[in-house]
Tab-separated table of C-alpha atoms in Angstrom:
chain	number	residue	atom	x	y	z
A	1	UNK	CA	-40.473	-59.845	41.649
A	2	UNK	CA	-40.675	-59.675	38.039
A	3	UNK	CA	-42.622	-56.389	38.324
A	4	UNK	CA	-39.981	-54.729	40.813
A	5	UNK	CA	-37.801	-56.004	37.832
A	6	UNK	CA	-39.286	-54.294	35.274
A	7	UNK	CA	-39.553	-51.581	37.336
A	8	UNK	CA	-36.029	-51.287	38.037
A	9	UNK	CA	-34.995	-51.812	34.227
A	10	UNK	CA	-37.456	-49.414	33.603
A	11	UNK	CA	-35.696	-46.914	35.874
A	12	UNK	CA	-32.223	-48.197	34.550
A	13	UNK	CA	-33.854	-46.401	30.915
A	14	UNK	CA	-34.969	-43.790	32.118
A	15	UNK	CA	-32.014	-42.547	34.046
A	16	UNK	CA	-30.052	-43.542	30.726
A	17	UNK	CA	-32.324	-41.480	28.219
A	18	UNK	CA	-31.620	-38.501	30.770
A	19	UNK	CA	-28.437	-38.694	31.029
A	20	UNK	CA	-28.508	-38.859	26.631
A	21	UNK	CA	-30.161	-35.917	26.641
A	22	UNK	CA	-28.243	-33.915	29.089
A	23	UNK	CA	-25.397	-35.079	27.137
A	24	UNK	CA	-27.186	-33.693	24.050
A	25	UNK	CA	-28.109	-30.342	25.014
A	26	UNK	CA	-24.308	-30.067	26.503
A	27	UNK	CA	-22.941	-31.202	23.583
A	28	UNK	CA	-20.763	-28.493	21.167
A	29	UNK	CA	-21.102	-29.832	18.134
A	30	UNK	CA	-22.128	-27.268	16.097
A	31	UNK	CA	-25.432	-27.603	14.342
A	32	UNK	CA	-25.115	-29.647	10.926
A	33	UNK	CA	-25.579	-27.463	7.542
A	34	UNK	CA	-24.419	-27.858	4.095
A	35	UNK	CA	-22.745	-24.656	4.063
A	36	UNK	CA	-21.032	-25.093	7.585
A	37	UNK	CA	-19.804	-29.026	6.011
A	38	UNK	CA	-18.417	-27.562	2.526
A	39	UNK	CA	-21.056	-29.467	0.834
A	40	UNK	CA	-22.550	-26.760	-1.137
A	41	UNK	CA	-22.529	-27.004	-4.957
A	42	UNK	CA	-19.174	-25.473	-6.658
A	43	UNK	CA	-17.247	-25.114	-9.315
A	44	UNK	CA	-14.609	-27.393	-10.078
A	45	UNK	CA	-12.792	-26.932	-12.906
A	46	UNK	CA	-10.508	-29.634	-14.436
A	47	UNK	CA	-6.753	-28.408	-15.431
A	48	UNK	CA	-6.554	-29.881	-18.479
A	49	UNK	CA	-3.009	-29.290	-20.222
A	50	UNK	CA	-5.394	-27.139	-23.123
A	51	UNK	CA	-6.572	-24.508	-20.235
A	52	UNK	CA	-3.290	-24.359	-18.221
A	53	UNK	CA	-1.582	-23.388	-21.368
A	54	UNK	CA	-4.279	-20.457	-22.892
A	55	UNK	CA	-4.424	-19.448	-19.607
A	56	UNK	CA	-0.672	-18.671	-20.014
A	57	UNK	CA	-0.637	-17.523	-23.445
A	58	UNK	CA	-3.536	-15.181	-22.604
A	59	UNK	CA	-1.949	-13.327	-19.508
A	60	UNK	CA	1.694	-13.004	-21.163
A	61	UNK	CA	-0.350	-11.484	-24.446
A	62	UNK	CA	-1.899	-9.098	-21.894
A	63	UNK	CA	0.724	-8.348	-19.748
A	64	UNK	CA	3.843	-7.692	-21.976
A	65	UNK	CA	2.246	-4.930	-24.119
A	66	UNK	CA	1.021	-3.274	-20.532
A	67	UNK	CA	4.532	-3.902	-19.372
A	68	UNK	CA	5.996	-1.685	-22.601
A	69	UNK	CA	3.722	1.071	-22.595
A	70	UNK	CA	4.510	1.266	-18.719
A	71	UNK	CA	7.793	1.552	-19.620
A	72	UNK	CA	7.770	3.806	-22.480
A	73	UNK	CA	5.558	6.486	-20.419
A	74	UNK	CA	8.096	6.303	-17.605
A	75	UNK	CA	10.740	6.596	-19.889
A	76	UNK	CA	8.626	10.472	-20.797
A	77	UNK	CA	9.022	11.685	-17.997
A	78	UNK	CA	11.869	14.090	-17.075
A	79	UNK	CA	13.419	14.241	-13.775
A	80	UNK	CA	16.145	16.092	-11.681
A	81	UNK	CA	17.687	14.958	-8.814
A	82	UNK	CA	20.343	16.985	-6.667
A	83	UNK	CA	21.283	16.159	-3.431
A	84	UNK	CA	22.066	19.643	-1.554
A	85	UNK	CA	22.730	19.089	2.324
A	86	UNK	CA	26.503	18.335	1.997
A	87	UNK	CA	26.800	20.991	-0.728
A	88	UNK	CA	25.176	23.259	1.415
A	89	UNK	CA	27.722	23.008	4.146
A	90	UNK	CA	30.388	25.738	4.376
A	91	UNK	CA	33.928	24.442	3.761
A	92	UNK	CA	34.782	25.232	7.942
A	93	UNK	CA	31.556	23.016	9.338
A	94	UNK	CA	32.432	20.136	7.202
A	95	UNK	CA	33.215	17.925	9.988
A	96	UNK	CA	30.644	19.512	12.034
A	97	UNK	CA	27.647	19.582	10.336
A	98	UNK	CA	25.495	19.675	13.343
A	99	UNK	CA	26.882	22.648	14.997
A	100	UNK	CA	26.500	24.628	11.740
A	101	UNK	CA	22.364	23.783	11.524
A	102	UNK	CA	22.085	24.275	15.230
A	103	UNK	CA	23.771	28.033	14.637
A	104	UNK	CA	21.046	30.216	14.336
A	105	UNK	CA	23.973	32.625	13.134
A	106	UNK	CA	25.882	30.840	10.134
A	107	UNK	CA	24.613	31.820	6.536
A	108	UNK	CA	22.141	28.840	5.904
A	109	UNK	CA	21.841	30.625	2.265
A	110	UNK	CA	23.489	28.244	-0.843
A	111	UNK	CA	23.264	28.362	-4.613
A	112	UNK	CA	22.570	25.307	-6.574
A	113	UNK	CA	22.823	25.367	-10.530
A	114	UNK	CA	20.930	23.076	-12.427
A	115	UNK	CA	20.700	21.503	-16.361
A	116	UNK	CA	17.273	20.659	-18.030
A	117	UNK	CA	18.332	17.467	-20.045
A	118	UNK	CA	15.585	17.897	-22.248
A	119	UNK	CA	12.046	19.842	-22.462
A	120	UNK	CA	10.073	19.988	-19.386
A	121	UNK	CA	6.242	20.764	-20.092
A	122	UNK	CA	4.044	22.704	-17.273
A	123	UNK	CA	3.488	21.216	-15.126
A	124	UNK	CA	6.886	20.663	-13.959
A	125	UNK	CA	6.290	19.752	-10.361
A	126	UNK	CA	8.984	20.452	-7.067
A	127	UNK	CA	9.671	17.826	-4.336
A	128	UNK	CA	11.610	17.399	-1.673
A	129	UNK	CA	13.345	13.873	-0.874
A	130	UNK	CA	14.435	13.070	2.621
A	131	UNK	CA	16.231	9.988	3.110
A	132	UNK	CA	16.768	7.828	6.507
A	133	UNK	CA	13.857	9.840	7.866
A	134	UNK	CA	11.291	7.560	9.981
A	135	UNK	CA	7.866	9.317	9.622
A	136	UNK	CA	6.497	5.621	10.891
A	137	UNK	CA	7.743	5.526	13.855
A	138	UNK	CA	4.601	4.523	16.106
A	139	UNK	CA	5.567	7.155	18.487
A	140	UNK	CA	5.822	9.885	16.135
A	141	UNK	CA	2.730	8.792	13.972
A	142	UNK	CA	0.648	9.157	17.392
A	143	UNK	CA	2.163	12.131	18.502
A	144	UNK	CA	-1.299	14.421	16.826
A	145	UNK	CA	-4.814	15.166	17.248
A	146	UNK	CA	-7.502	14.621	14.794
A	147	UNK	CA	-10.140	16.200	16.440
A	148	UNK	CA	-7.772	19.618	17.421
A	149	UNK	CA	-7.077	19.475	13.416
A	150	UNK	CA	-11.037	19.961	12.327
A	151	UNK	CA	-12.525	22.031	14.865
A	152	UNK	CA	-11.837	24.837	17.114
A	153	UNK	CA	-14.135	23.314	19.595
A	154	UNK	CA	-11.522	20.407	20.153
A	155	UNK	CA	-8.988	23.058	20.454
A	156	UNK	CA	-7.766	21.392	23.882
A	157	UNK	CA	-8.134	18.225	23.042
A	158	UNK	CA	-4.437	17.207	23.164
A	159	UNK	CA	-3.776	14.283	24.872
A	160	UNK	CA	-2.363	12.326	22.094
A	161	UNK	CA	0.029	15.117	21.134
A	162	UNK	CA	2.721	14.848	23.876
A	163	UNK	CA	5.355	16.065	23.878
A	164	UNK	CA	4.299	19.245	21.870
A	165	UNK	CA	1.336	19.276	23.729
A	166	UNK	CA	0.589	22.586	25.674
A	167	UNK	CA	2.912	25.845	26.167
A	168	UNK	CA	3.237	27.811	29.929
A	169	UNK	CA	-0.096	27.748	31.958
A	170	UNK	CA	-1.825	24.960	29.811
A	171	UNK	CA	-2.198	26.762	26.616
A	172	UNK	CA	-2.911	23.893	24.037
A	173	UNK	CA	-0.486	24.157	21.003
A	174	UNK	CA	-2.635	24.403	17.928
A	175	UNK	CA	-1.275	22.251	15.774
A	176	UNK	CA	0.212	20.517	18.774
A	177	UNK	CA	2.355	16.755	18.360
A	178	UNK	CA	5.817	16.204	17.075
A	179	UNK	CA	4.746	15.470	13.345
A	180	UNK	CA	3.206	19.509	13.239
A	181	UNK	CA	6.604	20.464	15.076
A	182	UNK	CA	8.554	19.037	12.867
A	183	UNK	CA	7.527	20.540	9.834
A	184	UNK	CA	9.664	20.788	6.840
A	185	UNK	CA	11.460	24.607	6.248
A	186	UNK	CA	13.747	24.725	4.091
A	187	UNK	CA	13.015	26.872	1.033
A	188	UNK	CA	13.328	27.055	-2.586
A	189	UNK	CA	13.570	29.550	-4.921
A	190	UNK	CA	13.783	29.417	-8.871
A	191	UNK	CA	15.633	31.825	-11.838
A	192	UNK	CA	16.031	30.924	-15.802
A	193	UNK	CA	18.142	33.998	-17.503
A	194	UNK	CA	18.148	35.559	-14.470
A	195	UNK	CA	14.157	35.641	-14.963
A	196	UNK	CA	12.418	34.377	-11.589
A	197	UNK	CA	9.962	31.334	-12.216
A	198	UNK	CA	7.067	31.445	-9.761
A	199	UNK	CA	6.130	28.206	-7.607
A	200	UNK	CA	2.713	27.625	-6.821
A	201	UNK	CA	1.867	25.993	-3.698
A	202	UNK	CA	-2.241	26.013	-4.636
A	203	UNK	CA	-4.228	22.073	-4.754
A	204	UNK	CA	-0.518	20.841	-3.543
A	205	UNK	CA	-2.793	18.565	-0.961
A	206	UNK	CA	-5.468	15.958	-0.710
A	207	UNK	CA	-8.891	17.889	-1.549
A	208	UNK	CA	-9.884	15.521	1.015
A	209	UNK	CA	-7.070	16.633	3.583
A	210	UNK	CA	-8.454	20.185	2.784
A	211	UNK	CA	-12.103	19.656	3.229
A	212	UNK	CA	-12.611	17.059	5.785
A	213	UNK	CA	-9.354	16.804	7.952
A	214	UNK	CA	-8.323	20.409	8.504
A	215	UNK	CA	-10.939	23.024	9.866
A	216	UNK	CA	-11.160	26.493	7.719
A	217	UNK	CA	-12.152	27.411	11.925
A	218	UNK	CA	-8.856	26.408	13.204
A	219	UNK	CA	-6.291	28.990	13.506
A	220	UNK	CA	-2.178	28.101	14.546
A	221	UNK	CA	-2.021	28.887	18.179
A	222	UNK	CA	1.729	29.475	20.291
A	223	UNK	CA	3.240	26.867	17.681
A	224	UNK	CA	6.854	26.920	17.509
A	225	UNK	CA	7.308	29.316	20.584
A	226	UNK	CA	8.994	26.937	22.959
A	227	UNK	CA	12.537	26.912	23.657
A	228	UNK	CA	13.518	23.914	21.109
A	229	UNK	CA	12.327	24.814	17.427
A	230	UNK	CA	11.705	21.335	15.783
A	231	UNK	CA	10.972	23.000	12.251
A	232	UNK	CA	8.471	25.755	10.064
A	233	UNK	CA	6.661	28.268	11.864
A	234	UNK	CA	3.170	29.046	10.481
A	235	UNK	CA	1.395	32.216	9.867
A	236	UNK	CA	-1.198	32.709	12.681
A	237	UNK	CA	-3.989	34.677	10.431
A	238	UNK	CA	-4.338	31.819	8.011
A	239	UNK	CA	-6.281	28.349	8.648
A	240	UNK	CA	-4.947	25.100	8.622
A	241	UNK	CA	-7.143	24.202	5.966
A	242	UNK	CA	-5.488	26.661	3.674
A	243	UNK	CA	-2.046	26.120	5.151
A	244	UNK	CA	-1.220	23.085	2.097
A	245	UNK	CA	2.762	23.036	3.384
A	246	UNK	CA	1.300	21.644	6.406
A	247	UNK	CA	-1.110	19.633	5.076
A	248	UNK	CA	1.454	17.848	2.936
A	249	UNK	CA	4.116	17.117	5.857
A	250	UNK	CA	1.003	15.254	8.494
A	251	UNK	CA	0.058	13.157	5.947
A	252	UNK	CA	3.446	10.346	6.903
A	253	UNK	CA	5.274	8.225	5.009
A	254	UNK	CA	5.463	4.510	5.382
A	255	UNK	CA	9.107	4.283	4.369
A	256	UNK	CA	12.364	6.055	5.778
A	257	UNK	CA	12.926	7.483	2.040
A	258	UNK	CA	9.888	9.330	1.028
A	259	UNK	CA	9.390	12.286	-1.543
A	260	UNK	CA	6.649	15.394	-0.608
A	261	UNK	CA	4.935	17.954	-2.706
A	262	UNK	CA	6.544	21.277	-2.468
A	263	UNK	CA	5.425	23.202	-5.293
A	264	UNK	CA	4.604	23.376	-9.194
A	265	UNK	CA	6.330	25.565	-12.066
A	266	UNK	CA	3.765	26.668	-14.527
A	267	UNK	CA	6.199	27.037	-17.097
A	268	UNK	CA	7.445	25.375	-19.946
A	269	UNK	CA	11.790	24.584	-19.029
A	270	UNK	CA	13.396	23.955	-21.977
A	271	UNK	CA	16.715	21.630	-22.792
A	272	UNK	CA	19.903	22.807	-21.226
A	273	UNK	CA	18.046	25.710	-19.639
A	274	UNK	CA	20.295	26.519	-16.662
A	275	UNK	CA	18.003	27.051	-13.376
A	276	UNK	CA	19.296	28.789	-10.663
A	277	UNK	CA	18.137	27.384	-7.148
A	278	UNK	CA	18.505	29.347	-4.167
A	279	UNK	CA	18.018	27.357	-1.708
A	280	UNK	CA	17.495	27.773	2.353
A	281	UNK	CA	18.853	25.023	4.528
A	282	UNK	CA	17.508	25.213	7.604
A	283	UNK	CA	16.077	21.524	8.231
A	284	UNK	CA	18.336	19.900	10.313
A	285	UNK	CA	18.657	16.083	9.412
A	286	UNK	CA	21.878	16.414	10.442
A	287	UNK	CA	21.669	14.758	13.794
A	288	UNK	CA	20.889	11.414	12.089
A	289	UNK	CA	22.288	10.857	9.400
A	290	UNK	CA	19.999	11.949	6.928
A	291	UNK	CA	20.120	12.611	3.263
A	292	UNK	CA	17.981	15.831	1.524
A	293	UNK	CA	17.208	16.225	-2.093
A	294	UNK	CA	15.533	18.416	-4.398
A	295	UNK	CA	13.623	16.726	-7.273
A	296	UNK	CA	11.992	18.465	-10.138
A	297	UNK	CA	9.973	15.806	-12.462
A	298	UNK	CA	7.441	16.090	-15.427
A	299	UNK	CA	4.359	13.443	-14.835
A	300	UNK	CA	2.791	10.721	-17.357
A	301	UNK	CA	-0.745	8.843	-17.615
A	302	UNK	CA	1.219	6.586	-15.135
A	303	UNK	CA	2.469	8.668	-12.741
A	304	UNK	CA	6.203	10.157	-11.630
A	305	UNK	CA	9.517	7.855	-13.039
A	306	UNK	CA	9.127	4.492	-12.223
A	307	UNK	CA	10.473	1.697	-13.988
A	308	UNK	CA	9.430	-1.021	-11.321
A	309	UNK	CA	5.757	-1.030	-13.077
A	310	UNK	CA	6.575	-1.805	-16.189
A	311	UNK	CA	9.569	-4.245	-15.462
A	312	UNK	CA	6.918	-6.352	-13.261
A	313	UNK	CA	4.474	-6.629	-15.866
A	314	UNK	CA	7.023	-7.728	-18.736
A	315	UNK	CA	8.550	-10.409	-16.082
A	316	UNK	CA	5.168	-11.778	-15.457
A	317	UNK	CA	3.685	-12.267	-18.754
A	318	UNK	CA	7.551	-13.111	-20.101
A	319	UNK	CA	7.066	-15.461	-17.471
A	320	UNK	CA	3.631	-17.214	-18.497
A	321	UNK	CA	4.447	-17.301	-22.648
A	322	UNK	CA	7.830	-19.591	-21.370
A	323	UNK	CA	5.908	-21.522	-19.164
A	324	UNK	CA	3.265	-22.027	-21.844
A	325	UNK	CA	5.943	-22.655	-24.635
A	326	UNK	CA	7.195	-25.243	-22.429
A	327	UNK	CA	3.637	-26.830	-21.232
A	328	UNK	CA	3.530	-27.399	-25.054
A	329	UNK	CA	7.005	-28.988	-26.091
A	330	UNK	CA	6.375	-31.367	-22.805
A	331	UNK	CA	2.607	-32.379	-23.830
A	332	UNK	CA	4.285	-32.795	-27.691
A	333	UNK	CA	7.035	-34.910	-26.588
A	334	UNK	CA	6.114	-36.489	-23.328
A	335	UNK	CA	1.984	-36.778	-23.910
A	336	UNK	CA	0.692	-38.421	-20.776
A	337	UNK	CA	-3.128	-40.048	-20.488
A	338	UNK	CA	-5.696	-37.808	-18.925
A	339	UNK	CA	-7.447	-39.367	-15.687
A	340	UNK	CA	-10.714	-40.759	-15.733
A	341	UNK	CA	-12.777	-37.649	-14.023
A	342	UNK	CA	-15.448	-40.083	-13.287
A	343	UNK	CA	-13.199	-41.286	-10.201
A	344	UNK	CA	-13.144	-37.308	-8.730
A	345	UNK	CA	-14.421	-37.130	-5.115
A	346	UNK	CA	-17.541	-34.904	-6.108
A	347	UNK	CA	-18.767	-37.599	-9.079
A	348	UNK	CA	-18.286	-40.336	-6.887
A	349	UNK	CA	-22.495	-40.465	-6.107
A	350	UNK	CA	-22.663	-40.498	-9.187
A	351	UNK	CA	-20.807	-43.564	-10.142
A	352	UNK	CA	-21.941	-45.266	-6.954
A	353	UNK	CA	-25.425	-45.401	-8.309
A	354	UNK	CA	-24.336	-46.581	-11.764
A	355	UNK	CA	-22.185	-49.577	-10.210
A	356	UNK	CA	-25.120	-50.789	-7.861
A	357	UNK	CA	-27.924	-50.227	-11.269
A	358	UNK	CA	-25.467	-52.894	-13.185
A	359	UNK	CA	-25.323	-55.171	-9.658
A	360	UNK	CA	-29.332	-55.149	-9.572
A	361	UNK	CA	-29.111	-55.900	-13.227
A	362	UNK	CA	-26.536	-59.195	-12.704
A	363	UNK	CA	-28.476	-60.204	-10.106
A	364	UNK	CA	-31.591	-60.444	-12.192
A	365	UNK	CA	-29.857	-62.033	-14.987
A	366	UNK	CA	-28.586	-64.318	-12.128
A	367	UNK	CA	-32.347	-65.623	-10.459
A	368	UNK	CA	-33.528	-65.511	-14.178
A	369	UNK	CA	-30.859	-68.145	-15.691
A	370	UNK	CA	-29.536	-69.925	-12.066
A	371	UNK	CA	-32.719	-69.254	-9.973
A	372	UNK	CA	-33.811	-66.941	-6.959
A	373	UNK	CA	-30.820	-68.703	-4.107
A	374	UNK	CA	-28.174	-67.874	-6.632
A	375	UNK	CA	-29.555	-64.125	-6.781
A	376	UNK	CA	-30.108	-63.935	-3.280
A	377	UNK	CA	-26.867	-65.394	-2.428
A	378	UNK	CA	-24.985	-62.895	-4.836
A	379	UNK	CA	-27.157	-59.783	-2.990
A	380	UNK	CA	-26.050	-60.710	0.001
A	381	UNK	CA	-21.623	-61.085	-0.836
């Protein structure tokens, strides 16, 4: 009986180590590892009052003479601004704008005169500024092809590109997609005392876009021949990789007001020179509601005009030397006692060996002067 017993409880373990390690090698605890537990060693720095406050004084010392130079090199730069599509409407189309850009017959021809505030070195560079216009639109952003772009060999390869995509019997569009369609045309053209300044559309573009993203292979094939004409045609004997017009406009903007490359004037304009802009106004932006512009500028070490730069930086570090001055006055006035970093979770092995070294050491003291109960009843509370 008492060896069917055993054999029984012997079964009983068996059956329960089994079961332990089924439950084991089922089990999705992950596998332990310092890294995986956080327990790696770190840096922890303490943020004493002293740091917090050169920490502040040494970013607002940093920042606010980056903030003024920013400033003061934005400040350089010279820049016109005219906004030309209401000017550029005749006096009878005024309340009907769209039928006037949609008449291939109307005079789209109008004269813009502008001041040079002050001197305008080479290279004075031309943009144009379209406002309310969503280049982001997922749609439209889709709407090309990549591949069709680079190589001739991908000439068909138009999937992507409806609906610009192919013209009569399946002729691919080359470039097809609505962002090629609707390529920017109106024009610009410049005078100073009656003298005609050239505008040079040459490195306009990424080199990148150039070299990588549009084939010197690929020719523009039945573009803009359809019935609806979405923008610029493009000359058929010249690649895409030396078209930079086109180059500029596929590269999209993120934002509904955006400004694009047109040109540069490699000449010196000097203060209250009169220019003379003849301007073309074919691109309708009429149907919704947007704005056009035409923006000559002068650039700095920083870039085109932009005050936001410069403002951030001298809000920032005006920001840190006030914080520090007032760190200071409060640690003057109000001084409060510094914790005990002893009592920090990752020194706590450390003072858990000191406290039971000092415990060993009373309990000694203890069997020495009471004897060895009194030490081995203190070991044991």
């Amino acid at each position: 009986m008492a060896a069917k017993g055993a054999t029984s409880s012997g079964g009983a373990k068996d059956g329960t180590s089994d079961s332990s390690s089924s439950s084991k090698k089922n089990s999705k605890k992950p596998k332990y590892s310092r890294f995986t537990q956080q327990e790696l060693p770190a840096c922890k720095p303490i943020l004493t009052p002293g740091w917090v406050i050169t920490t502040f004084i040494v970013v607002g010392i940093i920042f606010i003479p980056i903030g003024f130079a920013s400033l003061f090199a934005s400040e350089w730069v010279v820049e016109i601004v005219d906004r030309y599509d209401e000017d550029c409407v005749p006096h009878n189309y005024t309340y009907n704008k769209l039928a006037y850009i949609q008449n291939s017959e109307t005079n789209k021809t109008c004269m813009k005169r502008l001041i040079v505030p002050k001197q305008m070195k080479s290279p004075v560079y031309i943009y144009y500024q379209l406002d309310n216009f969503y280049q982001n639109h997922r749609r439209y952003v889709k709407s090309r092809s990549d591949k069709q772009l680079r190589s001739r060999a991908s000439e068909r390869d138009t999937s992507s590109c409806k609906p610009e995509a192919v013209r009569g019997n399946n002729y691919p569009i080359v470039p097809c997609g609505l962002i090629a369609w609707s390529l920017f045309n109106d024009t610009y053209g410049f005078s100073v005392k009656n003298k005609a300044l050239e505008v040079s559309k040459k490195n306009i573009a990424w080199k990148s876009d150039r070299e990588h993203k549009f084939g010197s292979d690929v020719y523009p094939k039945n573009f803009q021949s359809g019935g609806l004409i979405g923008g610029a045609k493009l000359n058929a004997s010249i690649p895409l990789s030396e078209q930079e017009d086109l180059i500029v406009w596929m590269r999209t903007a993120a934002l509904p007001t955006f400004r694009k490359l047109y040109g540069k004037i490699e000449t010196d304009l000097e203060a209250n020179d009169e220019i003379t802009v003849v301007i073309q106004n074919n691109y309708n932006i009429y149907s919704f509601g947007g704005k056009k512009s035409l923006v000559l500028s002068t650039t700095s070490w920083i870039g085109g005009k932009n005050d936001f730069l410069g403002v951030a930086y001298l809000t920032v570090g005006g920001l840190c030397l006030f914080l520090a001055i007032s760190f200071i006055f409060l640690y003057v006035i109000m001084p409060r006692p510094l914790g005990d970093p002893s009592y920090l979770s990752w020194n706590r092995g450390q003072v858990n060996i000191w406290s039971k070294t000092v415990r060993h050491s009373f309990v000694l003291m203890k069997e020495i002067i009471f004897g060895k109960k009194a030490g081995n009843h203190m070991l044991a509370s």
